[in-house]
Short mmCIF file of C-alpha atoms and ligand atoms in Angstrom, two decimals:
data_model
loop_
_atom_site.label_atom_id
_atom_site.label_comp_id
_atom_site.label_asym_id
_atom_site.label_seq_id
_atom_site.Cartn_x
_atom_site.Cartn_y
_atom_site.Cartn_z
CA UNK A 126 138.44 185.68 84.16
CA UNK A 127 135.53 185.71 85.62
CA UNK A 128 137.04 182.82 88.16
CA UNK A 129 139.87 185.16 88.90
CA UNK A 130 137.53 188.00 89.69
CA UNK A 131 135.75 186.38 92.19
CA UNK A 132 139.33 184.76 93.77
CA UNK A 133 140.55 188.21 94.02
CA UNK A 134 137.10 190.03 95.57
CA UNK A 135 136.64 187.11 98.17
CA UNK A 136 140.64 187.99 99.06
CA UNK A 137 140.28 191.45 100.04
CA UNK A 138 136.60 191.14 101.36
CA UNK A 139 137.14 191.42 104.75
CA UNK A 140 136.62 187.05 105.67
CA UNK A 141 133.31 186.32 108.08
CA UNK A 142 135.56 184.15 109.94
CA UNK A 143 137.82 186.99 111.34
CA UNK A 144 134.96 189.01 112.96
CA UNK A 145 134.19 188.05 116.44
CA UNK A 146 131.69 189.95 118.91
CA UNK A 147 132.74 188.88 122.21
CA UNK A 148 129.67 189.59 125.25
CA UNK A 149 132.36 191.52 127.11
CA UNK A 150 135.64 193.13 127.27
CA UNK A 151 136.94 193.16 130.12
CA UNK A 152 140.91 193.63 129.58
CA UNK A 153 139.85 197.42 127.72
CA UNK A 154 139.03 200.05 129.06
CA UNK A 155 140.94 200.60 132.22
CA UNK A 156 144.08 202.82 132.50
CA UNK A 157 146.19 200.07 133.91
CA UNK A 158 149.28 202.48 134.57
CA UNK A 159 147.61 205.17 135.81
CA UNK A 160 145.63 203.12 137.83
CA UNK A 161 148.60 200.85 138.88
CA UNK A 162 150.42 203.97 139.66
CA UNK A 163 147.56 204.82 142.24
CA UNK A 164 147.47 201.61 143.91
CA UNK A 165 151.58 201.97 144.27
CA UNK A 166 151.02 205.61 145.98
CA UNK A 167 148.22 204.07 148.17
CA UNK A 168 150.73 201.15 149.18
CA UNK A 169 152.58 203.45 150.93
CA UNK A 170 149.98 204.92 152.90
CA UNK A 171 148.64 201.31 154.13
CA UNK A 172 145.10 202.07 154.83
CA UNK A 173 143.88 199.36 152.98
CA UNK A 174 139.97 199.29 153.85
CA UNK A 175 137.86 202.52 154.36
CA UNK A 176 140.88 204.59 152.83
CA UNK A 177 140.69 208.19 151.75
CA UNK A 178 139.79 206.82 148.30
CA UNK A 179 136.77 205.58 149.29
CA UNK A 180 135.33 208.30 151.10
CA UNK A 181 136.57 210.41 147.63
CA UNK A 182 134.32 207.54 145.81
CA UNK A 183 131.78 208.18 148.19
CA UNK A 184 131.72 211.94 147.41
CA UNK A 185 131.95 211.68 143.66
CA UNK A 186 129.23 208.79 143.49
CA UNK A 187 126.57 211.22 145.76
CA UNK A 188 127.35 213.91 143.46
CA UNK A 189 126.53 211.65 140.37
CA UNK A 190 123.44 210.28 141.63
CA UNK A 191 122.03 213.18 143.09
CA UNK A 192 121.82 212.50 146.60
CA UNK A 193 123.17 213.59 149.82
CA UNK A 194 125.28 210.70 150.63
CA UNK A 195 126.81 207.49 149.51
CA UNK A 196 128.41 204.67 151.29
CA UNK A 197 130.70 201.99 149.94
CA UNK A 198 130.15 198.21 150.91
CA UNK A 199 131.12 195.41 149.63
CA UNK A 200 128.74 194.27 147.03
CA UNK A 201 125.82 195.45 145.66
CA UNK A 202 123.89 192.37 147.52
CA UNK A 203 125.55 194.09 150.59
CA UNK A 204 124.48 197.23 149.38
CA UNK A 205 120.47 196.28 148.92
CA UNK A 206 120.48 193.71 152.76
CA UNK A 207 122.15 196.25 154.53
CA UNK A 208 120.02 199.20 153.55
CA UNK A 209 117.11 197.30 154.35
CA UNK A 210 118.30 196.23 157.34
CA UNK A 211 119.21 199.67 158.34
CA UNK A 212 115.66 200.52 157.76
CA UNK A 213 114.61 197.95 160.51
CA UNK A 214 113.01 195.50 158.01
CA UNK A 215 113.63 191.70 159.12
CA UNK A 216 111.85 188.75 159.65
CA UNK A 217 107.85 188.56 159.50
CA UNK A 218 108.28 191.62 156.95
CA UNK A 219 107.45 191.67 152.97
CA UNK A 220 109.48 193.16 150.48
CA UNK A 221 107.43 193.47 146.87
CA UNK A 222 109.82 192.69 143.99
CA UNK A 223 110.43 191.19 140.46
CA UNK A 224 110.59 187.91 139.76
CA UNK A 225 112.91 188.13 136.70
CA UNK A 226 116.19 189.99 138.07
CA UNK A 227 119.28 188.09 138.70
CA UNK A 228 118.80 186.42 142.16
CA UNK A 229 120.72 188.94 143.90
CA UNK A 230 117.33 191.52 144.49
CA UNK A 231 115.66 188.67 146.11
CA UNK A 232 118.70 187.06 147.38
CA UNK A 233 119.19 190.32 149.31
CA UNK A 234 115.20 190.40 151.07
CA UNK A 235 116.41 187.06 152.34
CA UNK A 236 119.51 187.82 153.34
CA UNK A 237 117.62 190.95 155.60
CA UNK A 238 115.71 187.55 156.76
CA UNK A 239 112.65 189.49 154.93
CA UNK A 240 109.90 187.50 152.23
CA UNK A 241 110.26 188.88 148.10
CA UNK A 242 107.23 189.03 147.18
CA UNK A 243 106.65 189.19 143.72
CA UNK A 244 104.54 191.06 141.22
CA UNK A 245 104.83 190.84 137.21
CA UNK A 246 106.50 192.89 134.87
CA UNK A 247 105.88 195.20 132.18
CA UNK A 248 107.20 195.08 128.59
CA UNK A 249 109.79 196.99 129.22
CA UNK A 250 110.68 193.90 131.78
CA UNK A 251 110.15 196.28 134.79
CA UNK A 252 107.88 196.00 137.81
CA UNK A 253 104.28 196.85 136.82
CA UNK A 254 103.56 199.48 138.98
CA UNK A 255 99.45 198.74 138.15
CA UNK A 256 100.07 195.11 140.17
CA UNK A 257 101.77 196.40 143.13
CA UNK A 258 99.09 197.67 144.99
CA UNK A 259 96.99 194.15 144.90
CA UNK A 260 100.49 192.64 146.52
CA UNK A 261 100.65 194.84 149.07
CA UNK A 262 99.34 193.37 152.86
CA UNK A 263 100.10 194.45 156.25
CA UNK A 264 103.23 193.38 156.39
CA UNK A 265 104.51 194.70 153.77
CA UNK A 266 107.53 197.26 154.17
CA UNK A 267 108.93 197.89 151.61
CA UNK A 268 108.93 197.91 147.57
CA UNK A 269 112.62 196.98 145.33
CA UNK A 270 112.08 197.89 142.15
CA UNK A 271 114.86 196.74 139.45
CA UNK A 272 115.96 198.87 136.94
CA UNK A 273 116.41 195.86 134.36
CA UNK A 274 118.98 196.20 131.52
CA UNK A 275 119.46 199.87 132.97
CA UNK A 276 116.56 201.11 132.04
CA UNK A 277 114.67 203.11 135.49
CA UNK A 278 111.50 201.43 136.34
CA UNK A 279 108.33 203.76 136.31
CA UNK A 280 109.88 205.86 139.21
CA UNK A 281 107.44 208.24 139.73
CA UNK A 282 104.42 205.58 140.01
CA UNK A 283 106.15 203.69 142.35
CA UNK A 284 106.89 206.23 144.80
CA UNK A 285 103.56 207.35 144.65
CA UNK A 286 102.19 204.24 145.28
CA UNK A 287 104.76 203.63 148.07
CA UNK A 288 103.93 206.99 149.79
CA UNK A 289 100.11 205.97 149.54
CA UNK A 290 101.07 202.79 151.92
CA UNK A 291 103.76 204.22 153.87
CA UNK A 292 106.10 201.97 152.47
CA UNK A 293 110.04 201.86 151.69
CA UNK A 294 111.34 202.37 148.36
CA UNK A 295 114.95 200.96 148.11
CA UNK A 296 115.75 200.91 144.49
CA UNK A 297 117.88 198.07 142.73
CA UNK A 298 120.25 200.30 140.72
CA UNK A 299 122.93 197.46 139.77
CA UNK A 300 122.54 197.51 136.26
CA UNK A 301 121.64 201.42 136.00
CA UNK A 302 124.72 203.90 137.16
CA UNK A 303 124.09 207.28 135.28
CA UNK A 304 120.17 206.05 134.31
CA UNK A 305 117.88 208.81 134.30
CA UNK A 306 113.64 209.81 134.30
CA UNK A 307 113.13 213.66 133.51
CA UNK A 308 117.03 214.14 134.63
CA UNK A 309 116.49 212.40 137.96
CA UNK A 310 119.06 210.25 137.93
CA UNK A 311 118.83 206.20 139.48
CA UNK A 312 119.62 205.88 143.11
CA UNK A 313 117.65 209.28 143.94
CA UNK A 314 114.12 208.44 143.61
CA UNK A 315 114.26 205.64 146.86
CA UNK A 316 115.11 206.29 150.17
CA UNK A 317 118.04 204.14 149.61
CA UNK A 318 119.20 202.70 146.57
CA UNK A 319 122.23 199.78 145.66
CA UNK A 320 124.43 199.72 142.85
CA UNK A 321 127.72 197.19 142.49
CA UNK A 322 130.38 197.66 140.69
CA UNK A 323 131.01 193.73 139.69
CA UNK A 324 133.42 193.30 136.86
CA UNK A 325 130.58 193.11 134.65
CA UNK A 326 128.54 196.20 135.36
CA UNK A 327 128.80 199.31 133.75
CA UNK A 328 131.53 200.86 135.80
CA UNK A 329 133.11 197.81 136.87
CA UNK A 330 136.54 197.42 139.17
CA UNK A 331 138.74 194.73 140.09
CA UNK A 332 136.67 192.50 142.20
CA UNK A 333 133.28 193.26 144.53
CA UNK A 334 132.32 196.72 145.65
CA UNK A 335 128.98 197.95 145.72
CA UNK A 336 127.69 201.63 146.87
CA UNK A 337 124.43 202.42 148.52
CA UNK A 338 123.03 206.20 147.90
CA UNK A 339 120.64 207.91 150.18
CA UNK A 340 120.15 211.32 151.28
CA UNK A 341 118.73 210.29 155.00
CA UNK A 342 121.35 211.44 157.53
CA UNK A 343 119.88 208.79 160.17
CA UNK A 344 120.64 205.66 156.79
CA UNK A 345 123.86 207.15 156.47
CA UNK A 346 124.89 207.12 159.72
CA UNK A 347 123.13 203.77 160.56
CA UNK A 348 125.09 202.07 157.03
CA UNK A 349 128.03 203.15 157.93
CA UNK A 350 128.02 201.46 161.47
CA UNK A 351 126.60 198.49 159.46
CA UNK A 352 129.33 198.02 157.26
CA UNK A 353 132.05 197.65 159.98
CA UNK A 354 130.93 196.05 162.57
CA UNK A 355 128.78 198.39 164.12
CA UNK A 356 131.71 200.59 165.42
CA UNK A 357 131.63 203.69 166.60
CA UNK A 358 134.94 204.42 167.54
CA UNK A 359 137.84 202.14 167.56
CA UNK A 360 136.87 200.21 170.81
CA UNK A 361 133.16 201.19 170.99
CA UNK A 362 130.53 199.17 169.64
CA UNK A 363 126.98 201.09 168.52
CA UNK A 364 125.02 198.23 167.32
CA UNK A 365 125.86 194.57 165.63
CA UNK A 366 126.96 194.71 162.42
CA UNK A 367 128.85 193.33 159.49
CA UNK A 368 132.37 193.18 157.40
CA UNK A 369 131.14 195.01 154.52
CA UNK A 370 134.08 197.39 154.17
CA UNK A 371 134.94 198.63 150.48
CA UNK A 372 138.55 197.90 150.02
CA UNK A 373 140.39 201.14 148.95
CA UNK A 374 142.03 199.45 145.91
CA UNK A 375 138.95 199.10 144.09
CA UNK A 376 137.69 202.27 144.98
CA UNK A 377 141.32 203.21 143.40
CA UNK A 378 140.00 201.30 140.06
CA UNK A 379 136.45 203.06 140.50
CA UNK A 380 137.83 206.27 140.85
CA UNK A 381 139.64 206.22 137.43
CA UNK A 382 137.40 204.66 135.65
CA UNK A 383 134.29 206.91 136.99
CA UNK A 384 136.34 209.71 134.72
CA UNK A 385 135.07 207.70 132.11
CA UNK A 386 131.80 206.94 132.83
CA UNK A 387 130.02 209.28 130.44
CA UNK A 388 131.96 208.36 127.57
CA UNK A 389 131.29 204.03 128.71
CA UNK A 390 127.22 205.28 129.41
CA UNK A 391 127.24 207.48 125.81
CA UNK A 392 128.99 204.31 123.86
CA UNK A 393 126.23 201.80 125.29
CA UNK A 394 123.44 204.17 124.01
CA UNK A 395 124.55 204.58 120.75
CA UNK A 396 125.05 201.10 120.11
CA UNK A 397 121.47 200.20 121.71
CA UNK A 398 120.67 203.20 119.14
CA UNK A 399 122.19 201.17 116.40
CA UNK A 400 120.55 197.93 117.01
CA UNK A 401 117.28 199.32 117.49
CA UNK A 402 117.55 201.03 114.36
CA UNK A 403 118.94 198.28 112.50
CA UNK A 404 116.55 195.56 113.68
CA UNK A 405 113.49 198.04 113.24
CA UNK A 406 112.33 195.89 110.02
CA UNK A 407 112.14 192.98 112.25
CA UNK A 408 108.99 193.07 113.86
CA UNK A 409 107.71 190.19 112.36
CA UNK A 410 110.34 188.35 114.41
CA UNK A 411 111.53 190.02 117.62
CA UNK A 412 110.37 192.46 119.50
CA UNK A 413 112.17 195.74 120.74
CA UNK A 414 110.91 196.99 124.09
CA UNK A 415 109.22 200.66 124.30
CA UNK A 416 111.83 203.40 124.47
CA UNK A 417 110.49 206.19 127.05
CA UNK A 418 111.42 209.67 124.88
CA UNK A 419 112.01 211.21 128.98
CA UNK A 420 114.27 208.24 130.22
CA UNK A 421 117.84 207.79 130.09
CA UNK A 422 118.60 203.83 129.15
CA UNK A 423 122.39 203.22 130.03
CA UNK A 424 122.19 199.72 128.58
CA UNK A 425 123.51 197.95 130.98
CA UNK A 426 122.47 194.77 128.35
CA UNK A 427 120.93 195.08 125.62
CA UNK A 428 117.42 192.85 125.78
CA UNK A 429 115.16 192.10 123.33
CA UNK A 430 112.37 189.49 122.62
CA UNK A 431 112.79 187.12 119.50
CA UNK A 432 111.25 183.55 117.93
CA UNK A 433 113.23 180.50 117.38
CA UNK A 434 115.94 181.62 120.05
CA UNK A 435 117.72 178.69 120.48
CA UNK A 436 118.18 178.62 116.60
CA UNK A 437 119.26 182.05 116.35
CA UNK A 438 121.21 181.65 119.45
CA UNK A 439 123.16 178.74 117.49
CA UNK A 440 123.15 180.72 114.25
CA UNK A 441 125.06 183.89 116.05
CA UNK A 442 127.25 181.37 117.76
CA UNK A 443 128.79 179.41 114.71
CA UNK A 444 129.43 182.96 113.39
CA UNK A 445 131.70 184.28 116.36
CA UNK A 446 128.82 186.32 117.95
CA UNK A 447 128.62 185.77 121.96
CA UNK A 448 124.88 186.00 123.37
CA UNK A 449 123.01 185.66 126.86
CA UNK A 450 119.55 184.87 128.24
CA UNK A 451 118.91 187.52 132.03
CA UNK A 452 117.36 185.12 132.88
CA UNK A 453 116.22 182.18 131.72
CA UNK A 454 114.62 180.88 135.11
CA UNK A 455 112.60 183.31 136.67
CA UNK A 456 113.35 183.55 140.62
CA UNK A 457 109.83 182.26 141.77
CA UNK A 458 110.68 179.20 139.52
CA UNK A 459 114.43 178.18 141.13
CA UNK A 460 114.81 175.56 143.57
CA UNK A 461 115.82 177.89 146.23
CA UNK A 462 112.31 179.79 146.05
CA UNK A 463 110.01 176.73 146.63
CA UNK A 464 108.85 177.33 149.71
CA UNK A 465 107.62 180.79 148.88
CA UNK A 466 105.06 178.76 147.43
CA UNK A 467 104.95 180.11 143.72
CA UNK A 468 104.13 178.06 140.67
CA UNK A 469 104.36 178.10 137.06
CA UNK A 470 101.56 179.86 135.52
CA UNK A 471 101.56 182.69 138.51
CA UNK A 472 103.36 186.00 136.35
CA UNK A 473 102.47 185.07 132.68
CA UNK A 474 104.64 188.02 131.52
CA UNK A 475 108.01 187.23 133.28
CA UNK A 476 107.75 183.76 132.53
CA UNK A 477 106.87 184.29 128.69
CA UNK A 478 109.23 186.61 128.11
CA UNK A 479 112.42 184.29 130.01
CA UNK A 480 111.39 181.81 126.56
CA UNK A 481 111.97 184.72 124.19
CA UNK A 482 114.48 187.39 125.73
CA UNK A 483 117.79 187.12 124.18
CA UNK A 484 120.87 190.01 124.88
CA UNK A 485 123.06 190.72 122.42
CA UNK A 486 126.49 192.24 123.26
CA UNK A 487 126.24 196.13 123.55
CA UNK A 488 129.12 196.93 125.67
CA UNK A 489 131.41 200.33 124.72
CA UNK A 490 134.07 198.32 123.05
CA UNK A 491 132.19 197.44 119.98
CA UNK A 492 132.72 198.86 116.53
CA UNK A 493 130.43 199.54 114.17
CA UNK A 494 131.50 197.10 111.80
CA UNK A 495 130.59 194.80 114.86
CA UNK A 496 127.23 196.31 115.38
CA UNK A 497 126.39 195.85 111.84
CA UNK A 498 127.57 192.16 111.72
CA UNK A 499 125.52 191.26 114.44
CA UNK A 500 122.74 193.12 112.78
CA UNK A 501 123.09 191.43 109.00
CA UNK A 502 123.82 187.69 110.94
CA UNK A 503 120.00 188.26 112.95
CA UNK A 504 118.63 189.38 109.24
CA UNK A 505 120.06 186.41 107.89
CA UNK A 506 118.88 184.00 110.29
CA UNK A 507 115.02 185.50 109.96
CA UNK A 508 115.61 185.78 106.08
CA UNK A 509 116.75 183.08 104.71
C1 PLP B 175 124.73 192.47 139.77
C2 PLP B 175 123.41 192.65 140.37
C3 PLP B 175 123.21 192.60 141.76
C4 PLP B 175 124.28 192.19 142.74
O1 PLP B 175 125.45 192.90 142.70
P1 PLP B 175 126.79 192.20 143.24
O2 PLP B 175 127.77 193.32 143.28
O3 PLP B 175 127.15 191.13 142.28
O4 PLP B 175 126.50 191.65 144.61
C5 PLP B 175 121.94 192.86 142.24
N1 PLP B 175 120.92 193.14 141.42
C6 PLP B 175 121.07 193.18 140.09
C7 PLP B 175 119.89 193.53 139.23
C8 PLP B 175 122.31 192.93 139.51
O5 PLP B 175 122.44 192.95 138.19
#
């Protein structure tokens, strides 16, 4: 009987083996027909670069982010190079940054033929705005704060500090569309700011795009010479400049999905809610950043800090659960940043916490039966 009992209870238990928690999902979450139906309307019309969807992209994303203007590009590497080449800073100039973004933020000072130079983070693996002054020399023009995991960086520090040393502030919004401090939203706190819309961001489209956000008339103006080849007219040429065009298909995809952007940011939140709750009798183990009570945290990823992460990396694995390290090899330690001259040892934070950080999957797709999976599997690893 009792044989029978457990036969029958382990049928109808729902089996471990079916749940899976992929990282991402990227075939959800789009209106394909709708936006398929868009693209068809727009194939008609032909203007398939710098169409009337993008400036309407433009216009929406302004109005979202609080700022005057917005200009679509490319990427959002495009999107940080350009704006500080549009500012005028280029070679012989500094560009104060964090060393534990993905390589793009530094990637882009380069690309502006500009040096990162980098200053620790915090524990809410953001700039610390109490090192940047001791980094800043002569040179320096500018400061790129990254709004890690989607969370703002300490906005109102570093545009203090910034204003102290007459310095840029062009803020790496990437991971932090719809991010907030006090209701200020991301991309409105610098004089220029770049977000992409990569296939893995939080509003993500069908390829590369990025948008930069600024509220300068003389950026916006410069930017959008920038972006196609400095011209002015059809046959007039302003200044040198780049192919950076957004192509009006994916500002088609970013227009339909941008409908759904609260509902995508809300999601993320309530399942960073969940896991913070749920992993809140961990603390023994892993470590859950500080939550600001003023700052909207769109959860771009969901970061935290735990022990024995390759085990538990292993552990989630063999039970269907899909996890990342951002990243594991801070940018002052890669190959390509060697002759900036930086060394192990030189930002204790950023390089302790690339051993520890782990991201669990967080994106607006999950269920809560996936949530609390994930949560029981991590309790299971630490208690057992
Ligand atoms: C994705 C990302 C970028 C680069 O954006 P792309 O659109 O891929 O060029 C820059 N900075 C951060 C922090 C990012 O996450």
């Amino acid at each position: 009987m009792e044989v029978v009992y457990s036969y029958l209870k382990d049928q109808f238990k729902p089996k471990e083996g079916d749940m899976q928690v992929k990282y991402v999902e990227l075939s959800q979450g789009f209106d394909v027909d709708e936006t398929l139906r868009a693209i068809r309307q727009e194939l008609k019309e032909c203007m398939f670069t710098l169409g009337p969807e993008v400036s309407e992209l433009e216009v929406n994303f302004a109005r979202l982010c609080q700022t005057k203007y917005a200009i679509g590009v490319n990427s959002g590497t495009d999107a940080l190079s350009l704006s500080l080449e549009a500012l005028g800073v280029g070679p012989g100039d500094e560009v104060i940054t964090a060393p534990n973004s993905f390589i793009a933020t530094a990637g882009a000072i380069v690309a502006a033929r500009a040096k990162p130079v980098f200053v620790d983070v915090n524990d809410e693996y953001n700039i610390d705005p109490e090192l940047i002054e001791a980094a800043v020399t002569p040179r320096t023009k500018g400061i790129m704060p990254v709004h890690l995991t989607g969370n703002p960086a300490d906005m109102p520090r570093i545009t203090q500090i910034a204003r102290r040393h007459n310095l840029h502030v062009i803020e790496d919004a990437a991971q932090a569309i719809g991010a907030s401090i006090d209701g200020k939203l991301a991309g409105s706190f610098g004089v220029a700011a770049g977000f992409s819309m990569h296939p893995l961001k939080n509003l993500n489209v069908w390829g590369d795009a990025g948008v930069i956000t600024t509220s300068s008339d003389e950026l916006n103006h410069k930017l959008r010479l920038l972006r196609n080849h400095g011209l002015s007219s059809r046959d007039g040429v302003d200044i040198f400049g780049y192919n950076s065009r957004l192509d009006t298909i994916q500002a088609i995809v970013a227009l339909n999905l941008l409908k759904n952007l609260d509902k995508i940011t809300e999601a993320r939140i309530r399942n960073g809610r969940i896991y913070d709750e749920g992993l809140a009798d961990l603390k023994e183990y892993l470590k859950i950043p500080p939550r600001r009570a003023n700052v909207r945290q769109v959860f771009h990823t969901y970061m935290i800090q735990v022990r024995e992460r390759e085990r538990l990396i292993k552990h989630l694995e063999e039970n269907e659960i899909e996890t990342k390290v951002h990243y594991p090899i801070p940018i002052h330690l890669q190959k390509a940043a060697q002759h900036l001259g930086y060394k192990p040892g030189d930002f204790p934070v950023c390089e302790a916490q690339a051993s520890t950080i782990l991201t669990l999957p967080v994106h607006q797709h999950l269920s809560d039966e996936q949530l609390d999976y994930v949560i029981d599997k991590i309790h299971e690893f630490y208690k057992a």
